[in-house]
Short mmCIF file of N, CA, C and O in Angstrom, two decimals:
data_model
loop_
_atom_site.label_atom_id
_atom_site.label_comp_id
_atom_site.label_asym_id
_atom_site.label_seq_id
_atom_site.Cartn_x
_atom_site.Cartn_y
_atom_site.Cartn_z
N MET Y 1236 0.84 -1.18 0.00
CA MET Y 1236 0.00 0.00 0.00
C MET Y 1236 0.88 1.25 0.00
O MET Y 1236 1.85 1.34 0.74
N GLU Y 1237 0.51 2.19 -0.78
CA GLU Y 1237 1.28 3.43 -0.90
C GLU Y 1237 1.03 4.33 0.32
O GLU Y 1237 -0.09 4.49 0.77
N ARG Y 1238 2.12 4.90 0.84
CA ARG Y 1238 1.99 5.83 1.97
C ARG Y 1238 1.52 7.18 1.46
O ARG Y 1238 1.88 7.61 0.37
N SER Y 1239 0.72 7.81 2.27
CA SER Y 1239 0.21 9.13 1.92
C SER Y 1239 0.41 10.06 3.10
O SER Y 1239 0.25 9.67 4.25
N LEU Y 1240 0.75 11.28 2.81
CA LEU Y 1240 0.88 12.26 3.89
C LEU Y 1240 -0.44 12.45 4.60
O LEU Y 1240 -0.49 12.85 5.76
N LEU Y 1241 -1.55 12.13 3.93
CA LEU Y 1241 -2.87 12.27 4.55
C LEU Y 1241 -3.09 11.27 5.68
O LEU Y 1241 -4.02 11.43 6.47
N ASP Y 1242 -2.24 10.26 5.76
CA ASP Y 1242 -2.34 9.27 6.81
C ASP Y 1242 -1.37 9.53 7.96
O ASP Y 1242 -1.35 8.78 8.93
N SER Y 1243 -0.57 10.55 7.84
CA SER Y 1243 0.46 10.79 8.86
C SER Y 1243 -0.14 11.43 10.11
O SER Y 1243 -1.13 12.18 10.05
N PRO Y 1244 0.45 11.13 11.27
CA PRO Y 1244 -0.02 11.77 12.51
C PRO Y 1244 0.09 13.29 12.45
O PRO Y 1244 -0.78 13.99 12.96
N SER Y 1245 1.12 13.79 11.81
CA SER Y 1245 1.30 15.25 11.72
C SER Y 1245 0.14 15.89 10.97
O SER Y 1245 -0.39 16.92 11.39
N TYR Y 1246 -0.25 15.29 9.87
CA TYR Y 1246 -1.35 15.83 9.08
C TYR Y 1246 -2.64 15.84 9.91
O TYR Y 1246 -3.38 16.83 9.94
N ARG Y 1247 -2.93 14.74 10.59
CA ARG Y 1247 -4.14 14.66 11.39
C ARG Y 1247 -4.13 15.70 12.51
O ARG Y 1247 -5.14 16.34 12.79
N LEU Y 1248 -2.98 15.90 13.12
CA LEU Y 1248 -2.87 16.89 14.19
C LEU Y 1248 -3.08 18.30 13.64
O LEU Y 1248 -3.82 19.10 14.22
N ILE Y 1249 -2.47 18.61 12.52
CA ILE Y 1249 -2.62 19.93 11.91
C ILE Y 1249 -4.09 20.20 11.58
O ILE Y 1249 -4.61 21.30 11.82
N ARG Y 1250 -4.79 19.20 11.06
CA ARG Y 1250 -6.22 19.37 10.74
C ARG Y 1250 -7.03 19.64 12.00
O ARG Y 1250 -7.89 20.52 12.01
N MET Y 1251 -6.75 18.89 13.06
CA MET Y 1251 -7.50 19.09 14.31
C MET Y 1251 -7.20 20.46 14.91
O MET Y 1251 -8.09 21.14 15.42
N LEU Y 1252 -5.95 20.88 14.83
CA LEU Y 1252 -5.57 22.16 15.42
C LEU Y 1252 -6.05 23.35 14.58
O LEU Y 1252 -6.02 24.48 15.06
N GLY Y 1253 -6.49 23.10 13.37
CA GLY Y 1253 -7.04 24.17 12.54
C GLY Y 1253 -8.20 24.87 13.22
O GLY Y 1253 -8.35 26.09 13.12
N ARG Y 1254 -9.02 24.11 13.95
CA ARG Y 1254 -10.15 24.72 14.67
C ARG Y 1254 -9.65 25.67 15.76
O ARG Y 1254 -10.18 26.75 15.94
N TYR Y 1255 -8.62 25.22 16.46
CA TYR Y 1255 -8.04 26.05 17.52
C TYR Y 1255 -7.43 27.32 16.92
O TYR Y 1255 -7.65 28.43 17.41
N LYS Y 1256 -6.69 27.15 15.85
CA LYS Y 1256 -6.04 28.29 15.20
C LYS Y 1256 -7.06 29.32 14.73
O LYS Y 1256 -6.86 30.52 14.90
N ALA Y 1257 -8.17 28.86 14.17
CA ALA Y 1257 -9.20 29.78 13.69
C ALA Y 1257 -9.82 30.57 14.84
O ALA Y 1257 -10.02 31.78 14.73
N ALA Y 1258 -10.11 29.89 15.95
CA ALA Y 1258 -10.68 30.59 17.11
C ALA Y 1258 -9.70 31.60 17.67
O ALA Y 1258 -10.06 32.73 18.00
N LEU Y 1259 -8.45 31.20 17.77
CA LEU Y 1259 -7.41 32.08 18.30
C LEU Y 1259 -7.22 33.30 17.39
O LEU Y 1259 -7.18 34.43 17.86
N ALA Y 1260 -7.14 33.06 16.09
CA ALA Y 1260 -6.93 34.16 15.14
C ALA Y 1260 -8.07 35.18 15.22
O ALA Y 1260 -7.83 36.39 15.19
N GLY Y 1261 -9.30 34.69 15.35
CA GLY Y 1261 -10.43 35.60 15.45
C GLY Y 1261 -10.36 36.48 16.68
O GLY Y 1261 -10.63 37.68 16.61
N GLY Y 1262 -9.97 35.90 17.79
CA GLY Y 1262 -9.83 36.68 19.02
C GLY Y 1262 -8.72 37.71 18.93
O GLY Y 1262 -8.88 38.85 19.36
N LEU Y 1263 -7.60 37.31 18.35
CA LEU Y 1263 -6.47 38.24 18.22
C LEU Y 1263 -6.81 39.39 17.28
O LEU Y 1263 -6.44 40.54 17.53
N GLU Y 1264 -7.53 39.09 16.20
CA GLU Y 1264 -7.90 40.12 15.23
C GLU Y 1264 -8.75 41.22 15.87
O GLU Y 1264 -8.65 42.38 15.48
N ARG Y 1265 -9.55 40.86 16.86
CA ARG Y 1265 -10.37 41.87 17.55
C ARG Y 1265 -9.49 42.88 18.28
O ARG Y 1265 -9.94 43.97 18.62
N HIS Y 1266 -8.23 42.54 18.50
CA HIS Y 1266 -7.28 43.45 19.16
C HIS Y 1266 -6.23 43.96 18.17
O HIS Y 1266 -5.20 44.50 18.58
N GLY Y 1267 -6.49 43.78 16.88
CA GLY Y 1267 -5.59 44.29 15.86
C GLY Y 1267 -4.32 43.48 15.67
O GLY Y 1267 -3.36 43.98 15.09
N LEU Y 1268 -4.31 42.23 16.15
CA LEU Y 1268 -3.12 41.40 16.03
C LEU Y 1268 -3.30 40.32 14.98
O LEU Y 1268 -4.41 39.85 14.74
N HIS Y 1269 -2.18 39.95 14.38
CA HIS Y 1269 -2.14 38.81 13.47
C HIS Y 1269 -1.61 37.61 14.24
O HIS Y 1269 -0.80 37.76 15.17
N LEU Y 1270 -2.05 36.43 13.85
CA LEU Y 1270 -1.60 35.20 14.49
C LEU Y 1270 -0.08 35.14 14.47
O LEU Y 1270 0.54 35.36 13.44
N GLY Y 1271 0.52 34.89 15.59
CA GLY Y 1271 1.98 34.81 15.72
C GLY Y 1271 2.56 36.02 16.44
O GLY Y 1271 3.58 35.90 17.11
N GLN Y 1272 1.92 37.17 16.30
CA GLN Y 1272 2.44 38.36 16.97
C GLN Y 1272 2.35 38.23 18.48
O GLN Y 1272 3.15 38.82 19.21
N GLU Y 1273 1.40 37.43 18.96
CA GLU Y 1273 1.24 37.27 20.41
C GLU Y 1273 2.48 36.64 21.05
O GLU Y 1273 2.78 36.89 22.21
N PHE Y 1274 3.22 35.83 20.28
CA PHE Y 1274 4.42 35.21 20.84
C PHE Y 1274 5.50 36.25 21.14
O PHE Y 1274 6.21 36.15 22.14
N TYR Y 1275 5.61 37.24 20.28
CA TYR Y 1275 6.60 38.31 20.50
C TYR Y 1275 6.18 39.18 21.69
O TYR Y 1275 7.02 39.54 22.51
N LEU Y 1276 4.90 39.50 21.73
CA LEU Y 1276 4.41 40.27 22.88
C LEU Y 1276 4.61 39.50 24.17
O LEU Y 1276 5.04 40.07 25.18
N ALA Y 1277 4.33 38.20 24.15
CA ALA Y 1277 4.50 37.39 25.36
C ALA Y 1277 5.95 37.39 25.83
O ALA Y 1277 6.21 37.43 27.04
N GLN Y 1278 6.88 37.38 24.91
CA GLN Y 1278 8.30 37.45 25.29
C GLN Y 1278 8.59 38.79 25.97
O GLN Y 1278 9.31 38.84 26.97
N LEU Y 1279 8.02 39.85 25.42
CA LEU Y 1279 8.25 41.18 26.00
C LEU Y 1279 7.49 41.35 27.32
O LEU Y 1279 7.95 42.08 28.20
N TRP Y 1280 6.34 40.72 27.47
CA TRP Y 1280 5.64 40.77 28.75
C TRP Y 1280 6.46 40.08 29.82
O TRP Y 1280 6.45 40.47 30.97
N ARG Y 1281 7.21 39.07 29.42
CA ARG Y 1281 8.07 38.36 30.38
C ARG Y 1281 9.32 39.18 30.69
O ARG Y 1281 9.75 39.25 31.82
N GLU Y 1282 9.91 39.77 29.65
CA GLU Y 1282 11.10 40.60 29.83
C GLU Y 1282 11.11 41.69 28.76
O GLU Y 1282 11.36 41.42 27.59
N ASP Y 1283 10.85 42.90 29.19
CA ASP Y 1283 10.78 44.04 28.28
C ASP Y 1283 12.19 44.54 27.98
O ASP Y 1283 13.11 44.37 28.78
N GLY Y 1284 12.36 45.15 26.81
CA GLY Y 1284 13.62 45.79 26.48
C GLY Y 1284 14.70 44.85 25.98
O GLY Y 1284 15.88 45.14 26.12
N VAL Y 1285 14.31 43.75 25.37
CA VAL Y 1285 15.31 42.82 24.84
C VAL Y 1285 15.69 43.23 23.43
O VAL Y 1285 15.00 44.02 22.78
N THR Y 1286 16.79 42.70 22.94
CA THR Y 1286 17.22 43.00 21.58
C THR Y 1286 16.47 42.11 20.59
O THR Y 1286 15.88 41.10 20.96
N SER Y 1287 16.53 42.50 19.33
CA SER Y 1287 15.94 41.69 18.28
C SER Y 1287 16.59 40.32 18.22
O SER Y 1287 15.92 39.32 17.97
N ALA Y 1288 17.89 40.27 18.46
CA ALA Y 1288 18.59 38.97 18.48
C ALA Y 1288 18.05 38.10 19.60
O ALA Y 1288 17.87 36.89 19.42
N ASP Y 1289 17.78 38.69 20.76
CA ASP Y 1289 17.18 37.94 21.86
C ASP Y 1289 15.81 37.40 21.45
O ASP Y 1289 15.47 36.24 21.72
N LEU Y 1290 15.01 38.24 20.82
CA LEU Y 1290 13.68 37.81 20.38
C LEU Y 1290 13.79 36.67 19.36
O LEU Y 1290 13.00 35.72 19.40
N ALA Y 1291 14.75 36.76 18.46
CA ALA Y 1291 14.94 35.71 17.47
C ALA Y 1291 15.28 34.39 18.16
O ALA Y 1291 14.71 33.34 17.84
N MET Y 1292 16.18 34.44 19.10
CA MET Y 1292 16.58 33.23 19.82
C MET Y 1292 15.40 32.66 20.61
O MET Y 1292 15.13 31.46 20.58
N ARG Y 1293 14.66 33.51 21.28
CA ARG Y 1293 13.57 33.05 22.15
C ARG Y 1293 12.36 32.54 21.37
O ARG Y 1293 11.62 31.71 21.87
N THR Y 1294 12.15 33.06 20.17
CA THR Y 1294 11.01 32.62 19.38
C THR Y 1294 11.40 31.56 18.35
O THR Y 1294 10.52 30.97 17.71
N GLY Y 1295 12.70 31.36 18.16
CA GLY Y 1295 13.15 30.34 17.23
C GLY Y 1295 12.98 30.70 15.77
O GLY Y 1295 12.80 29.83 14.93
N VAL Y 1296 13.05 31.99 15.47
CA VAL Y 1296 12.93 32.43 14.08
C VAL Y 1296 14.16 33.25 13.70
O VAL Y 1296 14.98 33.60 14.54
N SER Y 1297 14.27 33.58 12.43
CA SER Y 1297 15.42 34.33 11.94
C SER Y 1297 15.32 35.81 12.33
O SER Y 1297 14.23 36.33 12.59
N ALA Y 1298 16.47 36.47 12.32
CA ALA Y 1298 16.51 37.90 12.63
C ALA Y 1298 15.65 38.71 11.64
O ALA Y 1298 14.91 39.61 12.07
N PRO Y 1299 15.68 38.41 10.33
CA PRO Y 1299 14.81 39.16 9.42
C PRO Y 1299 13.32 38.97 9.73
O PRO Y 1299 12.53 39.91 9.60
N ALA Y 1300 12.95 37.78 10.17
CA ALA Y 1300 11.54 37.54 10.53
C ALA Y 1300 11.16 38.38 11.74
O ALA Y 1300 10.06 38.95 11.79
N VAL Y 1301 12.06 38.48 12.72
CA VAL Y 1301 11.80 39.30 13.90
C VAL Y 1301 11.64 40.76 13.49
O VAL Y 1301 10.72 41.43 13.94
N THR Y 1302 12.53 41.23 12.63
CA THR Y 1302 12.46 42.62 12.17
C THR Y 1302 11.12 42.92 11.52
O THR Y 1302 10.50 43.96 11.80
N LYS Y 1303 10.63 41.99 10.72
CA LYS Y 1303 9.35 42.19 10.04
C LYS Y 1303 8.20 42.25 11.05
O LYS Y 1303 7.35 43.15 10.99
N VAL Y 1304 8.17 41.32 12.00
CA VAL Y 1304 7.08 41.30 12.98
C VAL Y 1304 7.17 42.52 13.89
O VAL Y 1304 6.15 43.18 14.16
N VAL Y 1305 8.36 42.84 14.37
CA VAL Y 1305 8.52 44.00 15.25
C VAL Y 1305 8.15 45.29 14.53
O VAL Y 1305 7.52 46.17 15.12
N SER Y 1306 8.47 45.38 13.26
CA SER Y 1306 8.06 46.57 12.48
C SER Y 1306 6.55 46.70 12.46
O SER Y 1306 6.00 47.80 12.62
N GLY Y 1307 5.85 45.59 12.26
CA GLY Y 1307 4.39 45.62 12.28
C GLY Y 1307 3.84 46.01 13.64
O GLY Y 1307 2.89 46.80 13.74
N LEU Y 1308 4.43 45.46 14.70
CA LEU Y 1308 3.99 45.81 16.05
C LEU Y 1308 4.28 47.28 16.35
O LEU Y 1308 3.49 47.95 17.03
N GLU Y 1309 5.37 47.78 15.81
CA GLU Y 1309 5.72 49.19 16.01
C GLU Y 1309 4.72 50.09 15.26
O GLU Y 1309 4.24 51.09 15.81
N ARG Y 1310 4.38 49.74 14.03
CA ARG Y 1310 3.40 50.51 13.27
C ARG Y 1310 2.04 50.53 13.98
O ARG Y 1310 1.30 51.51 13.90
N SER Y 1311 1.74 49.45 14.68
CA SER Y 1311 0.47 49.36 15.43
C SER Y 1311 0.54 50.08 16.77
O SER Y 1311 -0.46 50.14 17.48
N GLY Y 1312 1.71 50.60 17.11
CA GLY Y 1312 1.85 51.34 18.36
C GLY Y 1312 1.98 50.45 19.60
O GLY Y 1312 1.77 50.93 20.72
N LEU Y 1313 2.37 49.20 19.40
CA LEU Y 1313 2.45 48.27 20.53
C LEU Y 1313 3.86 48.14 21.10
O LEU Y 1313 4.04 47.74 22.25
N VAL Y 1314 4.87 48.46 20.28
CA VAL Y 1314 6.26 48.42 20.73
C VAL Y 1314 6.99 49.64 20.16
O VAL Y 1314 6.51 50.28 19.23
N ARG Y 1315 8.14 49.90 20.72
CA ARG Y 1315 9.03 50.92 20.17
C ARG Y 1315 10.44 50.36 20.22
O ARG Y 1315 10.76 49.52 21.05
N ARG Y 1316 11.27 50.82 19.30
CA ARG Y 1316 12.68 50.39 19.27
C ARG Y 1316 13.55 51.58 19.66
O ARG Y 1316 13.30 52.70 19.22
N GLU Y 1317 14.55 51.30 20.49
CA GLU Y 1317 15.48 52.35 20.91
C GLU Y 1317 16.89 51.78 20.94
O GLU Y 1317 17.09 50.62 21.30
N ARG Y 1318 17.84 52.62 20.58
CA ARG Y 1318 19.25 52.24 20.70
C ARG Y 1318 19.59 52.09 22.17
O ARG Y 1318 19.13 52.85 23.01
N ASP Y 1319 20.41 51.10 22.46
CA ASP Y 1319 20.88 50.89 23.83
C ASP Y 1319 21.82 52.04 24.19
O ASP Y 1319 22.78 52.30 23.46
N PRO Y 1320 21.57 52.74 25.30
CA PRO Y 1320 22.42 53.89 25.63
C PRO Y 1320 23.87 53.51 25.94
O PRO Y 1320 24.77 54.32 25.72
N SER Y 1321 24.12 52.29 26.38
CA SER Y 1321 25.49 51.90 26.70
C SER Y 1321 26.20 51.21 25.54
O SER Y 1321 27.42 51.05 25.57
N ASP Y 1322 25.45 50.81 24.51
CA ASP Y 1322 26.05 50.18 23.33
C ASP Y 1322 25.15 50.49 22.13
O ASP Y 1322 24.16 49.81 21.87
N ALA Y 1323 25.51 51.53 21.39
CA ALA Y 1323 24.68 52.03 20.30
C ALA Y 1323 24.50 51.02 19.17
O ALA Y 1323 23.65 51.20 18.31
N ARG Y 1324 25.29 49.95 19.18
CA ARG Y 1324 25.11 48.91 18.15
C ARG Y 1324 23.83 48.11 18.39
O ARG Y 1324 23.30 47.50 17.48
N LEU Y 1325 23.37 48.10 19.63
CA LEU Y 1325 22.20 47.30 19.99
C LEU Y 1325 20.92 48.13 19.92
O LEU Y 1325 20.90 49.28 20.33
N VAL Y 1326 19.89 47.51 19.40
CA VAL Y 1326 18.56 48.12 19.38
C VAL Y 1326 17.67 47.25 20.27
O VAL Y 1326 17.59 46.04 20.08
N ARG Y 1327 17.04 47.88 21.22
CA ARG Y 1327 16.17 47.15 22.15
C ARG Y 1327 14.72 47.41 21.79
O ARG Y 1327 14.35 48.48 21.31
N VAL Y 1328 13.89 46.41 22.04
CA VAL Y 1328 12.46 46.49 21.75
C VAL Y 1328 11.73 46.63 23.08
O VAL Y 1328 11.92 45.82 23.99
N TRP Y 1329 10.92 47.68 23.17
CA TRP Y 1329 10.19 47.98 24.41
C TRP Y 1329 8.69 48.02 24.14
O TRP Y 1329 8.25 48.50 23.10
N LEU Y 1330 7.92 47.53 25.06
CA LEU Y 1330 6.47 47.63 24.98
C LEU Y 1330 6.03 49.07 25.20
O LEU Y 1330 6.63 49.79 26.01
N THR Y 1331 5.00 49.47 24.50
CA THR Y 1331 4.34 50.74 24.80
C THR Y 1331 3.23 50.44 25.81
O THR Y 1331 2.95 49.26 26.12
N ASP Y 1332 2.58 51.48 26.30
CA ASP Y 1332 1.44 51.26 27.20
C ASP Y 1332 0.37 50.40 26.52
O ASP Y 1332 -0.23 49.53 27.14
N ALA Y 1333 0.16 50.66 25.22
CA ALA Y 1333 -0.84 49.88 24.48
C ALA Y 1333 -0.44 48.42 24.39
O ALA Y 1333 -1.28 47.52 24.50
N GLY Y 1334 0.84 48.14 24.20
CA GLY Y 1334 1.33 46.76 24.15
C GLY Y 1334 1.19 46.07 25.50
O GLY Y 1334 0.79 44.90 25.57
N ARG Y 1335 1.49 46.79 26.57
CA ARG Y 1335 1.33 46.22 27.91
C ARG Y 1335 -0.14 45.95 28.22
O ARG Y 1335 -0.48 44.95 28.86
N ALA Y 1336 -1.01 46.81 27.74
CA ALA Y 1336 -2.45 46.68 28.02
C ALA Y 1336 -3.05 45.43 27.37
O ALA Y 1336 -4.11 44.96 27.79
N LEU Y 1337 -2.39 44.87 26.35
CA LEU Y 1337 -2.93 43.68 25.69
C LEU Y 1337 -2.63 42.38 26.44
O LEU Y 1337 -3.19 41.33 26.09
N ARG Y 1338 -1.78 42.45 27.44
CA ARG Y 1338 -1.37 41.22 28.13
C ARG Y 1338 -2.56 40.41 28.64
O ARG Y 1338 -2.69 39.22 28.35
N GLU Y 1339 -3.43 41.03 29.39
CA GLU Y 1339 -4.56 40.29 29.98
C GLU Y 1339 -5.54 39.81 28.92
O GLU Y 1339 -5.89 38.62 28.88
N PRO Y 1340 -6.00 40.67 28.00
CA PRO Y 1340 -6.97 40.16 27.02
C PRO Y 1340 -6.40 39.09 26.08
O PRO Y 1340 -7.08 38.13 25.76
N VAL Y 1341 -5.15 39.24 25.67
CA VAL Y 1341 -4.56 38.26 24.76
C VAL Y 1341 -4.34 36.93 25.49
O VAL Y 1341 -4.61 35.86 24.94
N THR Y 1342 -3.89 36.99 26.73
CA THR Y 1342 -3.71 35.76 27.51
C THR Y 1342 -5.05 35.07 27.71
O THR Y 1342 -5.17 33.84 27.58
N ARG Y 1343 -6.09 35.84 27.98
CA ARG Y 1343 -7.43 35.27 28.15
C ARG Y 1343 -7.90 34.61 26.85
O ARG Y 1343 -8.43 33.50 26.86
N ILE Y 1344 -7.70 35.30 25.72
CA ILE Y 1344 -8.08 34.74 24.42
C ILE Y 1344 -7.36 33.41 24.18
O ILE Y 1344 -7.96 32.44 23.73
N TRP Y 1345 -6.07 33.39 24.48
CA TRP Y 1345 -5.27 32.17 24.26
C TRP Y 1345 -5.87 31.00 25.04
O TRP Y 1345 -6.14 29.94 24.48
N TYR Y 1346 -6.07 31.19 26.34
CA TYR Y 1346 -6.55 30.09 27.17
C TYR Y 1346 -8.02 29.77 26.93
O TYR Y 1346 -8.41 28.59 27.00
N ASP Y 1347 -8.84 30.76 26.62
CA ASP Y 1347 -10.24 30.48 26.27
C ASP Y 1347 -10.32 29.67 24.98
O ASP Y 1347 -11.10 28.72 24.88
N SER Y 1348 -9.51 30.04 23.99
CA SER Y 1348 -9.50 29.31 22.72
C SER Y 1348 -9.02 27.88 22.93
O SER Y 1348 -9.56 26.94 22.34
N GLU Y 1349 -8.00 27.73 23.75
CA GLU Y 1349 -7.48 26.39 24.05
C GLU Y 1349 -8.55 25.53 24.73
O GLU Y 1349 -8.78 24.37 24.36
N ARG Y 1350 -9.22 26.10 25.71
CA ARG Y 1350 -10.27 25.37 26.42
C ARG Y 1350 -11.41 25.00 25.46
O ARG Y 1350 -11.91 23.87 25.47
N GLU Y 1351 -11.81 25.95 24.61
CA GLU Y 1351 -12.87 25.67 23.63
C GLU Y 1351 -12.47 24.54 22.69
O GLU Y 1351 -13.29 23.68 22.35
N PHE Y 1352 -11.22 24.55 22.27
CA PHE Y 1352 -10.74 23.48 21.38
C PHE Y 1352 -10.87 22.13 22.07
O PHE Y 1352 -11.46 21.20 21.52
N TRP Y 1353 -10.32 22.00 23.27
CA TRP Y 1353 -10.36 20.71 23.96
C TRP Y 1353 -11.80 20.30 24.28
O TRP Y 1353 -12.15 19.13 24.17
N ASN Y 1354 -12.65 21.26 24.63
CA ASN Y 1354 -14.05 20.94 24.94
C ASN Y 1354 -14.84 20.55 23.69
O ASN Y 1354 -15.87 19.87 23.81
N SER Y 1355 -14.37 20.97 22.53
CA SER Y 1355 -15.08 20.62 21.29
C SER Y 1355 -14.79 19.19 20.84
O SER Y 1355 -15.47 18.67 19.96
N LEU Y 1356 -13.78 18.58 21.44
CA LEU Y 1356 -13.42 17.21 21.07
C LEU Y 1356 -14.15 16.22 21.96
O LEU Y 1356 -14.32 16.47 23.16
N ASP Y 1357 -14.55 15.12 21.36
CA ASP Y 1357 -15.11 14.06 22.21
C ASP Y 1357 -13.94 13.28 22.83
O ASP Y 1357 -12.78 13.52 22.50
N GLU Y 1358 -14.25 12.36 23.71
CA GLU Y 1358 -13.18 11.65 24.44
C GLU Y 1358 -12.28 10.88 23.49
O GLU Y 1358 -11.05 10.85 23.67
N ASP Y 1359 -12.84 10.28 22.43
CA ASP Y 1359 -12.03 9.55 21.46
C ASP Y 1359 -11.07 10.49 20.74
O ASP Y 1359 -9.90 10.17 20.55
N GLU Y 1360 -11.55 11.67 20.35
CA GLU Y 1360 -10.68 12.64 19.67
C GLU Y 1360 -9.58 13.13 20.61
O GLU Y 1360 -8.43 13.27 20.19
N ARG Y 1361 -9.92 13.39 21.87
CA ARG Y 1361 -8.89 13.82 22.83
C ARG Y 1361 -7.82 12.74 22.97
O ARG Y 1361 -6.63 13.05 23.01
N ALA Y 1362 -8.23 11.49 23.04
CA ALA Y 1362 -7.28 10.39 23.17
C ALA Y 1362 -6.40 10.30 21.92
O ALA Y 1362 -5.18 10.08 22.02
N ARG Y 1363 -7.00 10.50 20.74
CA ARG Y 1363 -6.22 10.46 19.50
C ARG Y 1363 -5.20 11.59 19.46
O ARG Y 1363 -4.06 11.39 19.03
N VAL Y 1364 -5.59 12.80 19.89
CA VAL Y 1364 -4.64 13.92 19.91
C VAL Y 1364 -3.47 13.60 20.84
O VAL Y 1364 -2.31 13.82 20.49
N ARG Y 1365 -3.77 13.07 22.02
CA ARG Y 1365 -2.69 12.69 22.95
C ARG Y 1365 -1.76 11.66 22.31
O ARG Y 1365 -0.54 11.76 22.43
N THR Y 1366 -2.33 10.70 21.61
CA THR Y 1366 -1.52 9.67 20.94
C THR Y 1366 -0.67 10.28 19.84
O THR Y 1366 0.52 9.98 19.72
N ILE Y 1367 -1.29 11.13 19.02
CA ILE Y 1367 -0.56 11.78 17.93
C ILE Y 1367 0.60 12.60 18.49
O ILE Y 1367 1.73 12.52 17.97
N ILE Y 1368 0.35 13.37 19.51
CA ILE Y 1368 1.43 14.17 20.10
C ILE Y 1368 2.54 13.26 20.62
O ILE Y 1368 3.71 13.53 20.41
N GLY Y 1369 2.15 12.18 21.28
CA GLY Y 1369 3.15 11.23 21.76
C GLY Y 1369 3.96 10.64 20.63
O GLY Y 1369 5.19 10.52 20.73
N ASP Y 1370 3.29 10.29 19.52
CA ASP Y 1370 4.00 9.75 18.36
C ASP Y 1370 4.99 10.77 17.80
O ASP Y 1370 6.10 10.41 17.40
N LEU Y 1371 4.58 12.01 17.74
CA LEU Y 1371 5.46 13.05 17.18
C LEU Y 1371 6.67 13.32 18.07
O LEU Y 1371 7.74 13.67 17.59
N LEU Y 1372 6.49 13.18 19.38
CA LEU Y 1372 7.57 13.49 20.31
C LEU Y 1372 8.51 12.31 20.54
O LEU Y 1372 9.58 12.48 21.11
N SER Y 1373 8.12 11.13 20.10
CA SER Y 1373 8.98 9.96 20.35
C SER Y 1373 9.93 9.72 19.21
O SER Y 1373 9.95 10.32 18.23
#
């Protein structure tokens, strides 16, 4: 029998998580955010004033990708970039008041969407997701 990517655990997991992603994206859009930007904000909520290189390392993406996302967050008034006063080669990313104000609503959206996703699954589906995740991690 021919193998198909449609039979892979990864494919099944991605399909199931599509519901979660859609709910999350809708909630973030109500706050002017695109899916993925919340990860950068979450890093800054944990530690404000980090460099773009720090953000790249912490989010696991390239420096150009960080620059693109941070530029969008800056245009939205959620972050600002400033040269480090002790080392002008470094540019630090700081939350604005508007960026800090999103912490509670975005965190709530994240966990509400997660809860809705898990509650939308029946027990068999929940068991399959746990199995799929286990298969992917082993």
